[in-house]
Coordinates of C-alpha atoms in Angstrom, one line a residue:
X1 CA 9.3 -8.6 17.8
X2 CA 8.1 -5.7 15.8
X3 CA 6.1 -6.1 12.5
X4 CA 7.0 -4.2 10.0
X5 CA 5.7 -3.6 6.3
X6 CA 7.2 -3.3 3.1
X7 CA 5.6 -1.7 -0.1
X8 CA 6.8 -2.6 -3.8
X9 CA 5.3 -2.6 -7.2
X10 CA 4.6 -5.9 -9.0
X11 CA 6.8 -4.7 -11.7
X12 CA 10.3 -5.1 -9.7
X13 CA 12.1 -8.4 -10.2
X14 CA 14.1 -8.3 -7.4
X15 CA 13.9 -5.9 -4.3
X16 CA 16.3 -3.5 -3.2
X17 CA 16.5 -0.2 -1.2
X18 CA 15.8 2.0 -4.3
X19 CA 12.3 0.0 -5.3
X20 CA 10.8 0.0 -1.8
X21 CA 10.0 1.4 0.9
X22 CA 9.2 0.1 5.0
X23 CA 6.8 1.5 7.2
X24 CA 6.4 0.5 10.7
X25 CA 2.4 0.1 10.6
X26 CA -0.2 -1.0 8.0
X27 CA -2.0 2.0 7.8
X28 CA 1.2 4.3 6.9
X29 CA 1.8 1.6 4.7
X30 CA -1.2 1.8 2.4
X31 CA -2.1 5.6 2.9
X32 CA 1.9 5.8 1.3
X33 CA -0.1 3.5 -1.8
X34 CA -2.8 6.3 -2.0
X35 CA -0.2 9.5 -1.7
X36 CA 1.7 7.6 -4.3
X37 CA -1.7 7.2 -6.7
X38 CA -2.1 10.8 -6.2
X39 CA 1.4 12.2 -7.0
X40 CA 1.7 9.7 -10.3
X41 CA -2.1 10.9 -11.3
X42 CA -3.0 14.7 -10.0
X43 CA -5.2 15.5 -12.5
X44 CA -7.3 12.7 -12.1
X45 CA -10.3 12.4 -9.4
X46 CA -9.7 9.0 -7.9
X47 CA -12.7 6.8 -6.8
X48 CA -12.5 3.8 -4.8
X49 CA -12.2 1.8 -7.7
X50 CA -9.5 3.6 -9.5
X51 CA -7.5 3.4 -6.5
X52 CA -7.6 0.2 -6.0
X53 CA -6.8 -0.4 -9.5
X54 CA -3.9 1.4 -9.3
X55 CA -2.9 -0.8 -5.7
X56 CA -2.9 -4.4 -7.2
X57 CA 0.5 -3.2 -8.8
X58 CA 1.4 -2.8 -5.4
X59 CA 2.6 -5.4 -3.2
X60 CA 2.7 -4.7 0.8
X61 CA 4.2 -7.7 2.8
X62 CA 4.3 -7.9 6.1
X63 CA 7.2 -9.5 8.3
X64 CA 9.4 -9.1 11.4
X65 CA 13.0 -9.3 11.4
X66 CA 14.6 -12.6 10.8
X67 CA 11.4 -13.7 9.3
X68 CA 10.1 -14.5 5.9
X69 CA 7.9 -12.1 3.6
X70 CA 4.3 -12.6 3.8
X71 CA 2.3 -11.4 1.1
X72 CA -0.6 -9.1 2.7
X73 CA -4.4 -10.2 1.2
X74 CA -6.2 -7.5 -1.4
X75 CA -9.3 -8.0 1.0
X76 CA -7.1 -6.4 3.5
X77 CA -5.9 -3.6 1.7
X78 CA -9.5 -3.1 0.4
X79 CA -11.3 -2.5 4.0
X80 CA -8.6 -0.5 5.1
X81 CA -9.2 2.0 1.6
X82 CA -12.7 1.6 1.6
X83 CA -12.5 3.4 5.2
X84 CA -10.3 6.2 4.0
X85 CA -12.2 6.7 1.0
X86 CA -15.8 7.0 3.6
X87 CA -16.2 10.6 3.9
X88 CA -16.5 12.0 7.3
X89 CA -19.7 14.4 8.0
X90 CA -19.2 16.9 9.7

């Protein structure tokens, strides 16, 4: 089976194909999260903090097909921006 993830915002009461979106890895999944962050907020210089603000009114769950939702950890979804945000040296 092939897991799969699916990204909504805390604020939809029910989920349908116009208030999320799937992505077939985690990664995609959150770095989606941060384009988002950027698009709704350009003018603002995110740091790690603000972002991840911004994230725990998103929801990623991950399932496979046939199976329940399960909710995916903050911790999770912290590591995996707190290694996007490193900068890389050149």
């Amino acid at each position: 089976m092939t897991t799969m993830y699916l990204v909504t915002s805390v604020f939809q009461r029910k989920l349908h194909v116009g208030n999320c979106r799937v992505f077939m890895d985690f990664e995609t999944a959150v770095n989606y999260c941060y384009t988002l962050a950027r698009k709704l907020f350009p003018e603002n210089i995110f740091t790690g903090k603000e972002i991840l603000r911004f994230v725990q009114y998103m929801r990623i769950y991950e399932f496979e097909p046939g199976e329940p939702l399960k909710l995916i950890k903050k911790e999770r979804i912290e590591a995996l921006f707190s290694s996007i945000l490193t900068p890389v040296s050149s």
